[in-house]
XYZ file of C-alpha atoms in Angstrom:
652
model
C -58.727 -5.690 26.218
C -58.228 -2.113 27.077
C -54.694 -0.883 27.916
C -55.341 -0.489 31.457
C -56.474 -4.178 31.691
C -53.189 -5.069 29.917
C -51.145 -3.532 32.619
C -53.407 -5.011 35.226
C -52.658 -8.362 33.766
C -48.956 -7.668 34.151
C -49.129 -6.659 37.762
C -51.280 -9.488 38.786
C -48.973 -12.090 37.200
C -46.091 -10.547 39.210
C -48.041 -10.436 42.408
C -49.070 -13.979 41.957
C -45.467 -15.084 41.661
C -43.951 -12.736 44.306
C -46.731 -13.044 47.003
C -48.023 -16.566 46.512
C -44.688 -18.191 45.503
C -46.324 -19.850 42.481
C -43.694 -22.277 40.996
C -42.309 -21.161 37.713
C -43.496 -17.600 37.881
C -40.660 -15.237 37.741
C -41.055 -11.486 38.382
C -41.409 -9.273 35.269
C -39.305 -6.748 36.767
C -36.363 -6.960 39.356
C -35.883 -4.425 42.193
C -38.286 -1.872 40.625
C -41.777 -1.961 42.066
C -43.633 -0.045 39.449
C -47.524 0.086 39.610
C -47.743 -1.178 36.002
C -51.439 -1.055 35.902
C -51.312 2.847 36.643
C -48.373 3.839 34.609
C -49.035 5.969 31.609
C -46.879 4.200 28.934
C -46.909 4.005 25.195
C -49.384 1.801 23.349
C -47.488 -0.458 20.894
C -48.663 -2.235 17.827
C -47.386 -5.728 16.756
C -44.087 -4.117 15.553
C -43.811 -6.276 12.449
C -40.596 -6.050 10.263
C -39.593 -8.011 7.250
C -35.941 -8.198 6.218
C -34.293 -10.338 3.543
C -32.445 -13.100 5.210
C -31.060 -14.233 1.839
C -31.762 -13.940 -1.747
C -34.668 -16.337 -1.638
C -36.008 -15.737 1.972
C -37.458 -13.169 4.086
C -37.136 -13.065 7.892
C -40.541 -11.668 9.508
C -40.417 -10.960 13.139
C -42.835 -9.220 15.482
C -43.539 -8.064 19.020
C -44.746 -10.440 21.781
C -46.644 -8.120 24.046
C -47.030 -8.317 27.830
C -50.931 -8.326 27.093
C -50.534 -11.554 25.049
C -51.241 -14.793 26.969
C -48.599 -17.451 26.907
C -50.326 -19.736 24.408
C -50.867 -16.874 21.869
C -50.213 -18.166 18.347
C -49.862 -16.203 15.132
C -50.026 -16.613 11.497
C -47.967 -14.528 8.804
C -49.478 -13.270 5.605
C -47.854 -11.879 2.361
C -49.899 -9.624 0.274
C -52.997 -11.061 1.953
C -52.197 -14.600 1.423
C -51.284 -16.795 4.466
C -47.687 -18.125 4.186
C -47.349 -19.927 7.616
C -48.644 -23.361 7.157
C -48.859 -23.923 11.023
C -49.493 -21.308 13.704
C -46.175 -19.768 15.005
C -46.145 -20.310 18.777
C -42.668 -20.749 20.296
C -41.004 -17.751 18.763
C -41.950 -14.498 17.090
C -39.848 -15.157 14.025
C -40.909 -16.692 10.695
C -39.001 -17.373 7.410
C -40.748 -16.966 4.345
C -39.428 -18.557 1.003
C -39.795 -15.587 -1.374
C -37.205 -15.419 -4.123
C -38.980 -12.557 -5.846
C -37.454 -9.171 -5.607
C -40.686 -7.345 -6.058
C -42.319 -5.312 -3.118
C -44.422 -7.428 -0.859
C -46.697 -6.503 2.229
C -46.306 -8.713 5.346
C -48.902 -8.788 8.076
C -49.007 -10.841 11.337
C -52.324 -11.730 13.004
C -53.274 -13.618 15.990
C -54.696 -17.064 15.122
C -57.774 -16.215 16.822
C -58.473 -13.402 19.207
C -61.296 -15.377 20.862
C -59.152 -18.510 21.404
C -55.758 -16.938 21.954
C -56.651 -13.800 23.730
C -53.816 -11.920 21.736
C -54.255 -8.139 21.671
C -52.486 -5.134 20.362
C -52.760 -2.893 17.554
C -52.155 -4.768 14.211
C -48.928 -4.451 12.522
C -47.694 -4.700 8.905
C -44.564 -4.065 6.918
C -44.013 -3.307 3.215
C -40.755 -4.969 2.065
C -39.650 -2.664 -0.688
C -38.607 -4.085 -4.126
C -35.057 -5.095 -4.400
C -34.760 -4.962 -0.589
C -31.143 -5.526 0.792
C -30.204 -8.605 2.807
C -30.008 -7.955 6.541
C -31.354 -4.368 7.032
C -33.832 -1.779 6.412
C -32.582 1.142 4.285
C -34.082 4.515 5.309
C -33.480 7.453 2.791
C -32.497 10.820 4.549
C -32.714 14.349 3.398
C -29.141 15.614 3.827
C -28.677 19.195 4.803
C -26.713 21.351 2.542
C -23.172 22.702 3.544
C -23.045 25.889 5.353
C -20.380 28.611 5.318
C -19.401 30.059 8.813
C -18.710 33.656 9.603
C -14.851 32.955 9.359
C -15.295 31.518 5.766
C -14.905 27.908 6.755
C -17.597 25.400 5.438
C -19.186 22.602 7.349
C -21.195 19.559 6.090
C -23.498 17.406 7.866
C -23.471 13.779 9.117
C -26.331 11.800 10.760
C -25.691 11.564 14.408
C -27.725 10.418 17.532
C -31.218 9.093 17.192
C -34.268 8.225 19.417
C -37.480 6.425 18.638
C -41.014 7.065 19.672
C -44.508 6.947 18.330
C -45.014 10.456 16.903
C -48.284 9.882 15.024
C -50.224 7.626 17.448
C -50.386 4.585 15.151
C -48.465 2.297 17.622
C -45.409 2.156 15.420
C -42.232 4.038 16.497
C -40.789 6.774 14.374
C -37.079 8.131 14.320
C -35.926 11.385 15.474
C -32.495 12.139 14.190
C -30.025 14.786 15.081
C -27.803 16.163 12.361
C -24.230 17.008 13.519
C -22.208 19.522 11.548
C -18.596 18.491 10.697
C -17.181 21.320 12.762
C -19.026 20.471 16.042
C -16.931 20.929 19.228
C -16.800 21.649 22.920
C -16.370 25.198 24.173
C -12.842 24.284 25.247
C -12.105 24.671 21.655
C -12.250 27.691 19.494
C -14.341 27.989 16.203
C -17.829 28.430 15.010
C -20.090 25.467 14.592
C -22.901 24.875 12.199
C -26.578 24.777 13.381
C -27.798 21.688 14.934
C -30.826 20.101 13.022
C -33.308 17.531 14.141
C -35.428 15.507 11.624
C -38.269 13.052 12.105
C -38.665 10.104 9.743
C -40.848 7.144 9.197
C -39.249 3.755 8.445
C -39.792 4.233 4.729
C -38.084 7.495 4.666
C -41.076 9.728 4.781
C -39.904 12.993 6.450
C -42.290 14.454 8.971
C -40.359 17.621 9.943
C -37.117 19.509 10.414
C -36.280 21.737 13.472
C -33.250 24.194 13.199
C -31.922 25.024 16.626
C -30.142 28.237 15.290
C -26.933 29.818 15.605
C -27.000 30.289 19.460
C -27.061 26.478 20.271
C -23.648 25.084 19.948
C -22.986 21.697 18.205
C -21.385 18.959 20.193
C -21.933 15.973 22.335
C -22.833 17.990 25.393
C -25.208 20.616 24.165
C -28.477 19.079 22.667
C -29.973 16.321 24.735
C -33.298 15.611 23.087
C -36.027 13.778 24.992
C -38.687 11.999 22.797
C -41.578 10.479 24.665
C -45.343 10.702 25.072
C -45.371 13.001 28.189
C -49.121 13.790 28.225
C -50.758 10.338 27.553
C -52.364 11.297 24.315
C -50.625 8.362 22.382
C -48.322 10.811 20.437
C -44.711 11.582 21.637
C -43.388 15.077 22.262
C -39.873 16.296 21.709
C -38.265 18.312 24.475
C -34.837 20.153 24.210
C -33.029 23.374 24.916
C -33.609 26.116 22.477
C -32.605 29.803 22.146
C -33.129 32.993 20.014
C -33.284 31.933 16.487
C -34.596 28.215 16.784
C -36.994 27.512 13.989
C -39.576 24.848 14.612
C -40.977 22.295 12.211
C -43.500 24.668 10.851
C -40.974 27.282 10.118
C -41.715 29.643 13.083
C -38.922 31.257 14.822
C -38.578 31.192 18.542
C -37.402 34.470 20.175
C -35.170 37.046 18.168
C -34.332 35.759 14.800
C -31.463 38.385 14.486
C -29.838 37.593 17.875
C -26.283 36.293 17.637
C -24.547 35.507 20.856
C -21.471 33.736 19.468
C -18.510 35.292 21.078
C -14.868 35.333 21.674
C -13.083 34.883 25.092
C -14.341 36.733 28.272
C -12.203 39.762 29.136
C -10.403 40.062 32.374
C -8.947 37.564 34.706
C -11.405 34.841 33.543
C -9.720 34.804 30.254
C -6.641 33.337 31.963
C -8.560 30.451 33.752
C -6.616 27.348 34.428
C -3.408 29.165 33.117
C -4.586 28.789 29.462
C -4.792 31.952 27.239
C -8.215 32.268 25.829
C -8.233 35.537 24.056
C -9.145 35.236 20.497
C -11.380 32.310 20.976
C -14.585 32.478 18.899
C -17.780 30.672 18.430
C -18.868 29.603 21.735
C -22.014 31.043 23.585
C -21.736 32.316 27.113
C -24.556 34.765 27.115
C -28.151 35.524 25.790
C -31.352 33.909 26.897
C -31.874 30.188 27.227
C -35.100 28.410 26.535
C -36.748 25.016 26.993
C -39.290 24.210 24.306
C -41.823 21.368 24.006
C -42.423 20.400 20.262
C -45.321 18.372 18.713
C -43.888 15.050 17.624
C -46.159 14.769 14.641
C -45.593 18.345 13.090
C -42.443 19.607 14.763
C -44.402 22.736 15.967
C -43.358 24.441 19.159
C -46.070 24.088 21.631
C -44.560 25.984 24.495
C -41.308 27.681 25.428
C -40.106 28.718 28.811
C -36.999 29.932 30.315
C -34.311 27.132 30.841
C -33.737 26.231 34.384
C -31.130 26.723 35.654
C -29.810 29.709 33.892
C -25.978 29.844 33.351
C -25.456 32.874 35.542
C -21.986 33.444 36.456
C -20.090 30.933 34.323
C -17.310 30.555 36.856
C -19.694 28.876 39.449
C -19.688 25.852 37.136
C -16.050 25.269 37.244
C -14.308 27.439 34.747
C -14.271 30.842 33.392
C -14.663 30.151 29.633
C -18.121 28.602 29.515
C -17.087 24.957 29.012
C -18.281 23.396 32.188
C -21.242 25.718 32.352
C -22.436 24.257 28.962
C -22.559 20.737 29.977
C -26.119 19.418 29.783
C -27.830 16.144 30.533
C -31.559 14.955 30.326
C -33.989 12.198 31.051
C -37.551 10.981 31.334
C -38.669 9.595 34.617
C -41.878 8.386 36.329
C -41.347 10.458 39.368
C -44.815 10.044 40.679
C -44.934 6.402 39.648
C -47.606 7.167 37.099
C -46.856 10.077 34.806
C -43.566 10.595 32.959
C -41.712 13.770 33.651
C -38.859 15.206 31.743
C -35.659 16.097 33.670
C -33.263 18.691 32.293
C -29.901 18.972 33.859
C -26.857 21.322 33.780
C -23.267 20.693 35.197
C -21.512 17.777 36.628
C -17.974 18.795 37.309
C -18.813 21.240 40.093
C -22.291 22.539 40.636
C -25.003 20.366 39.374
C -28.702 21.182 38.838
C -31.632 19.067 37.910
C -35.007 20.479 37.045
C -38.057 18.170 36.523
C -41.166 19.327 34.526
C -44.511 17.778 33.869
C -46.365 18.396 30.569
C -50.163 18.151 30.499
C -50.642 18.870 26.751
C -50.870 22.633 27.348
C -48.143 23.820 29.565
C -44.924 22.886 31.388
C -45.160 22.809 35.295
C -41.969 22.826 37.307
C -42.212 19.926 39.679
C -38.849 20.304 41.690
C -35.240 21.569 41.288
C -32.294 19.958 42.784
C -29.298 22.299 43.179
C -25.883 21.387 44.719
C -25.702 25.185 45.824
C -28.704 24.603 48.185
C -27.590 24.143 51.778
C -27.418 20.445 52.577
C -26.800 19.474 49.010
C -23.075 20.511 48.836
C -21.690 16.958 48.888
C -23.468 16.172 45.652
C -21.435 18.640 43.786
C -18.896 17.183 41.369
C -20.657 13.792 41.258
C -22.090 13.887 37.906
C -21.204 11.694 34.806
C -21.375 12.340 31.142
C -24.704 10.418 31.307
C -27.248 9.297 33.584
C -29.735 6.384 34.326
C -33.335 6.169 35.323
C -34.866 3.373 37.596
C -36.912 2.760 40.598
C -33.889 1.641 42.617
C -35.504 1.818 46.167
C -38.770 -0.191 45.497
C -41.173 2.722 46.227
C -42.677 2.469 42.577
C -41.256 5.931 41.703
C -38.123 6.546 39.563
C -34.771 7.908 40.927
C -31.942 9.504 38.813
C -28.703 7.976 39.136
C -26.572 10.789 38.316
C -22.868 9.463 38.131
C -21.561 8.996 41.680
C -24.975 10.088 43.272
C -28.566 9.507 43.207
C -31.505 11.878 43.271
C -34.646 10.560 44.717
C -38.067 10.963 43.109
C -39.075 13.805 45.154
C -35.954 15.935 44.241
C -34.025 15.364 47.400
C -30.567 13.653 47.398
C -30.586 9.904 48.028
C -27.003 9.253 48.345
C -23.626 10.185 47.194
C -20.319 8.209 47.031
C -17.913 11.216 46.731
C -15.928 9.350 43.880
C -16.706 12.143 41.621
C -17.058 12.471 37.810
C -16.951 9.593 35.292
C -17.592 8.928 31.613
C -19.824 5.716 31.852
C -22.129 3.873 34.161
C -24.334 0.759 33.900
C -27.486 0.252 35.964
C -29.382 -3.040 35.853
C -29.925 -6.496 37.702
C -26.464 -8.064 37.702
C -27.371 -11.337 39.456
C -29.901 -14.076 38.925
C -29.926 -14.640 42.698
C -31.025 -11.235 43.798
C -33.769 -8.819 43.029
C -31.596 -5.671 43.573
C -30.360 -3.320 40.966
C -26.665 -2.324 41.088
C -24.461 0.116 39.454
C -21.044 -0.454 37.727
C -19.369 3.071 37.450
C -15.909 4.301 36.456
C -14.178 7.485 37.492
C -11.469 9.792 36.038
C -10.078 11.070 39.434
C -6.994 8.808 39.111
C -7.912 7.306 42.530
C -11.251 5.343 42.631
C -10.958 3.521 39.381
C -14.281 1.518 39.189
C -16.821 0.838 41.721
C -19.622 -1.803 41.887
C -22.459 -0.568 44.239
C -25.965 -1.057 45.355
C -28.195 1.197 43.446
C -30.490 2.026 46.211
C -28.106 2.865 48.992
C -24.672 3.503 47.247
C -23.056 0.847 49.415
C -19.937 -0.302 47.538
C -19.863 -4.063 46.902
C -16.213 -3.819 45.653
C -13.949 -1.183 44.192
C -10.954 -1.398 41.854
C -8.690 1.469 42.693
C -6.572 2.927 39.830
C -4.124 5.842 39.259
C -5.427 6.254 35.785
C -8.411 8.127 34.450
C -10.794 4.998 33.842
C -12.772 6.315 30.756
C -14.693 3.289 30.002
C -16.512 0.455 31.656
C -18.950 -2.284 30.398
C -21.334 -4.856 31.849
C -22.996 -7.841 30.172
C -23.486 -11.562 30.598
C -21.031 -12.910 28.031
C -19.659 -16.022 29.756
C -22.254 -18.734 30.658
C -19.854 -20.542 32.810
C -19.691 -17.728 35.360
C -22.773 -16.831 37.466
C -24.231 -13.224 36.892
C -23.136 -10.531 34.489
C -19.412 -9.878 33.717
C -17.907 -6.575 34.233
C -14.738 -5.021 32.856
C -13.213 -1.579 32.254
C -10.030 -0.046 30.812
C -8.354 -0.656 34.199
C -10.166 -3.638 35.756
C -7.428 -6.056 35.226
C -9.574 -8.172 32.946
C -13.082 -9.509 33.129
C -14.565 -9.661 36.713
C -17.633 -11.356 38.163
C -20.098 -9.848 40.524
C -17.801 -10.967 43.549
C -14.966 -8.929 42.035
C -13.003 -11.895 41.107
C -10.957 -12.086 37.900
C -12.675 -14.380 35.369
C -10.256 -13.759 32.527
C -7.159 -11.510 33.128
C -6.363 -10.967 29.506
C -9.234 -11.242 27.156
C -8.428 -10.517 23.474
C -10.231 -7.911 21.354
C -12.885 -7.274 23.901
C -14.540 -3.853 23.422
C -15.340 -1.491 26.355
C -18.208 0.348 24.668
C -21.731 -0.966 23.836
C -23.620 -4.221 23.694
C -26.521 -5.915 21.823
C -28.680 -8.874 22.188
C -28.352 -10.193 18.603
C -27.692 -13.824 17.777
C -30.800 -15.422 19.578
C -29.148 -16.944 22.666
C -29.176 -15.533 26.283
C -25.868 -13.903 26.071
C -25.058 -10.431 24.895
C -22.855 -9.534 21.942
C -20.482 -6.481 21.750
C -20.978 -3.450 19.551
C -17.997 -1.294 18.536
C -16.544 0.236 15.350
C -19.081 -0.943 12.967
C -18.849 -4.514 14.083
C -21.049 -6.944 16.118
C -18.641 -9.499 17.944
C -19.111 -12.282 20.415
C -16.914 -13.288 23.227
C -15.588 -16.879 23.174
C -15.205 -17.885 26.765
C -13.156 -21.047 25.809
C -10.598 -19.043 24.000
C -11.021 -15.541 25.673
C -11.149 -14.161 22.221
C -13.876 -11.695 21.080
C -14.732 -12.830 17.615
C -16.544 -10.917 14.822
C -20.119 -11.858 14.010
C -21.188 -9.234 11.496
C -19.351 -6.222 9.887
C -21.712 -3.421 9.179
C -19.905 -2.681 5.821
C -20.537 0.849 4.266
C -21.476 2.337 7.573
C -19.943 4.621 10.120
C -20.514 4.941 13.833
C -20.542 8.394 15.489
C -18.822 10.584 18.034
C -15.216 9.884 17.184
C -13.517 7.636 19.703
C -16.811 6.964 21.358
C -17.885 4.965 18.296
C -21.527 4.807 18.869
C -24.369 3.706 16.439
C -27.120 6.141 16.007
C -29.170 3.987 18.352
C -29.271 0.249 19.451
C -32.319 -1.196 21.090
C -35.423 -3.404 20.734
C -37.300 -1.033 18.485
C -39.024 -3.646 15.992
C -39.642 -7.167 15.597
C -38.869 -9.732 18.262
C -37.173 -9.281 21.653
C -33.614 -8.979 20.091
C -32.082 -5.588 19.481
C -31.663 -3.689 16.414
C -28.683 -1.407 15.458
C -29.455 1.900 13.762
C -26.453 3.218 11.984
C -25.579 5.889 9.275
C -24.048 5.045 5.833
C -20.639 6.591 5.189
C -22.124 9.383 3.112
C -25.137 9.931 5.462
C -27.630 9.579 2.696
C -29.331 6.666 4.464
C -29.881 5.230 7.840
C -29.604 1.390 8.145
C -31.640 -0.588 10.707
C -29.745 -3.750 10.946
C -32.230 -6.539 12.146
C -31.077 -10.053 13.305
C -32.336 -12.616 10.918
C -30.633 -15.420 12.937
C -32.821 -18.125 14.241
C -33.844 -18.140 18.136
C -35.944 -20.489 20.192
C -36.993 -17.734 22.624
C -40.125 -15.531 22.677
C -39.932 -12.743 25.373
C -42.185 -9.821 25.857
C -40.759 -6.833 24.140
C -38.109 -4.987 26.142
C -39.862 -1.743 25.377
C -42.585 -2.632 28.058
C -40.026 -2.836 30.861
C -39.869 0.838 32.233
C -36.009 0.747 33.050
C -35.135 -0.531 29.591
C -37.492 1.818 27.823
C -36.094 4.914 29.777
C -32.625 3.811 29.152
C -33.328 3.826 25.340
C -34.662 7.471 25.819
C -31.577 8.701 27.474
C -29.243 6.760 25.047
C -28.480 10.049 23.066
C -27.429 11.882 26.207
C -23.741 13.127 26.045
C -21.540 10.003 26.046
C -24.002 7.344 24.706
C -24.531 4.207 26.745
C -26.151 1.100 25.761
C -29.592 -0.107 26.897
C -29.900 -1.977 30.227
C -33.032 -3.616 31.560
C -34.646 -3.671 34.994
C -34.407 -7.418 34.979
C -31.743 -9.970 34.839
C -31.328 -11.858 31.502
C -28.604 -14.420 31.262
C -27.650 -17.921 30.705
C -28.812 -19.041 34.184
C -32.484 -18.910 33.127
C -31.873 -21.860 30.867
C -32.915 -25.027 32.668
C -34.473 -23.013 35.539
C -38.191 -23.969 34.992
C -39.108 -20.353 35.404
C -41.571 -18.227 33.369
C -39.736 -15.096 32.338
C -41.333 -12.424 30.257
C -44.007 -14.774 28.994
C -41.494 -17.550 28.110
C -41.429 -20.772 29.997
C -38.004 -22.310 30.431
C -37.745 -26.009 30.880
C -36.042 -27.716 33.758
C -32.636 -29.397 33.788
C -32.911 -33.078 33.663
C -31.538 -35.087 36.472
C -29.002 -37.525 35.541
């Protein structure tokens, strides 16, 4: 079956359920109305991964693809010998009794392509000798320490990561950003080391290194790297902001290799901005050319470089006079025409905000549109941006919109709505209710007025709001309580856990993080992810209890406490956690080896989820969220959800 036919299968299944009301057929997506048959999405292989579950057993899991029919069954092979006595049908997880610590090659094959109709590129995984229990260990090439112009020395730690198929084999690779230990915002004086990006295969094979050079400052706000197949050639590109002195993966320099725009404070009145003395500040970059570069995902070679849109211009137009707010960047990938992915590069959110959408055809970048809050008619959108953004077809037209904090930009580059609630640090966009096909947004604000709001993603209509006189810096949404219908929501000022009606579910939960989430233990509820720990909310006691400590590892970004990446990247539908070791010599991909009775199509084939994974590294990292509802209410519903048929509750 060709890939176009695969997507046609998906859309036909959806239409059958939606238009004909076929019992038991549940839409594959919620509010979004993507034309899946037409969308240029990545081609995935079987995504096999093998991890030791114990000293004498190996957990093997793999992807269930949307092109696989419901009755698809699989066999598991070790070193060419079949180890699954019976076909694996109900799950995509198999335990192999293998006490040997020698290397082993695992492969998963459909029982019979002719009989099962299972498709997709083959998948295999080499379990290394003396493999650790519970995770895949990926060796890294740690950059050497660097001496700054002021004599200080910085080292490097592994930071944010992204995944995509860089070489066209159907398997995802890792693109990793290295963060110097002296990274900082422009609000702080001091030089920073160069930002580096590496590409690795899961066995640690390094494909390339890109050095962004001295004229790109290191910090959470500056390098938002988009990794995605933009031109449909089955190999992903890497797109990010560059400058004079950037060195690509082939060792070629972009622009002037001698240029150094690192400066002290601006002279004159601007140096006294906000009543703070800025004279003597060093290290920040407030002038010089700015570029946008597309890199080849396989080689790291720069394919094209253009001027960055928008230029910084007068830095005071962005909200201050010391190049802090002018150097705040966001980025995304979106299907703005419903078919082809575009890359969207952004600047500013405290005052002026600009979004620029580009298309890449394999040869050149073409500017699709620019949204600028300084354009007449867009003024009300100024100051509405968050430290992150989300992408989804919120209005059901088959094309993606950009939820940019407290506002939303339509697929054609025009404003869709704004709430006027201003800037915030976190937002969550997904389907919150099993009873509605609409997407909603849970958003927090720092204006010490609006607190947190729950709104319709298409119109901005506020469903409820929890005002607060505090800066509400964190909020979270996940189904963690099966006794309450829909997702639960909470924030640092929500007065406990709330339901979709705004009612208090638990006024004082214990040890409940307001950070990230992960589908881990095999049921339909989501677990919490924070400070090197996976934990689960106990709805009976109101306590969040540890499930797994990621010992020997460190999360990133200070108080934000993020892993390098979390998401469904390999194996079955559950999510993996990619995290660095304490010394950054390795990445560890933690893979759930817990049993599960569910088999769902990989979340990577849901556009909303896939694009939330792409944008996870943007500024203040946010967890993945899908375009569908996944929660405890599906159990006993009799519905078919992402290829899995739930049974019906028995009547007593």
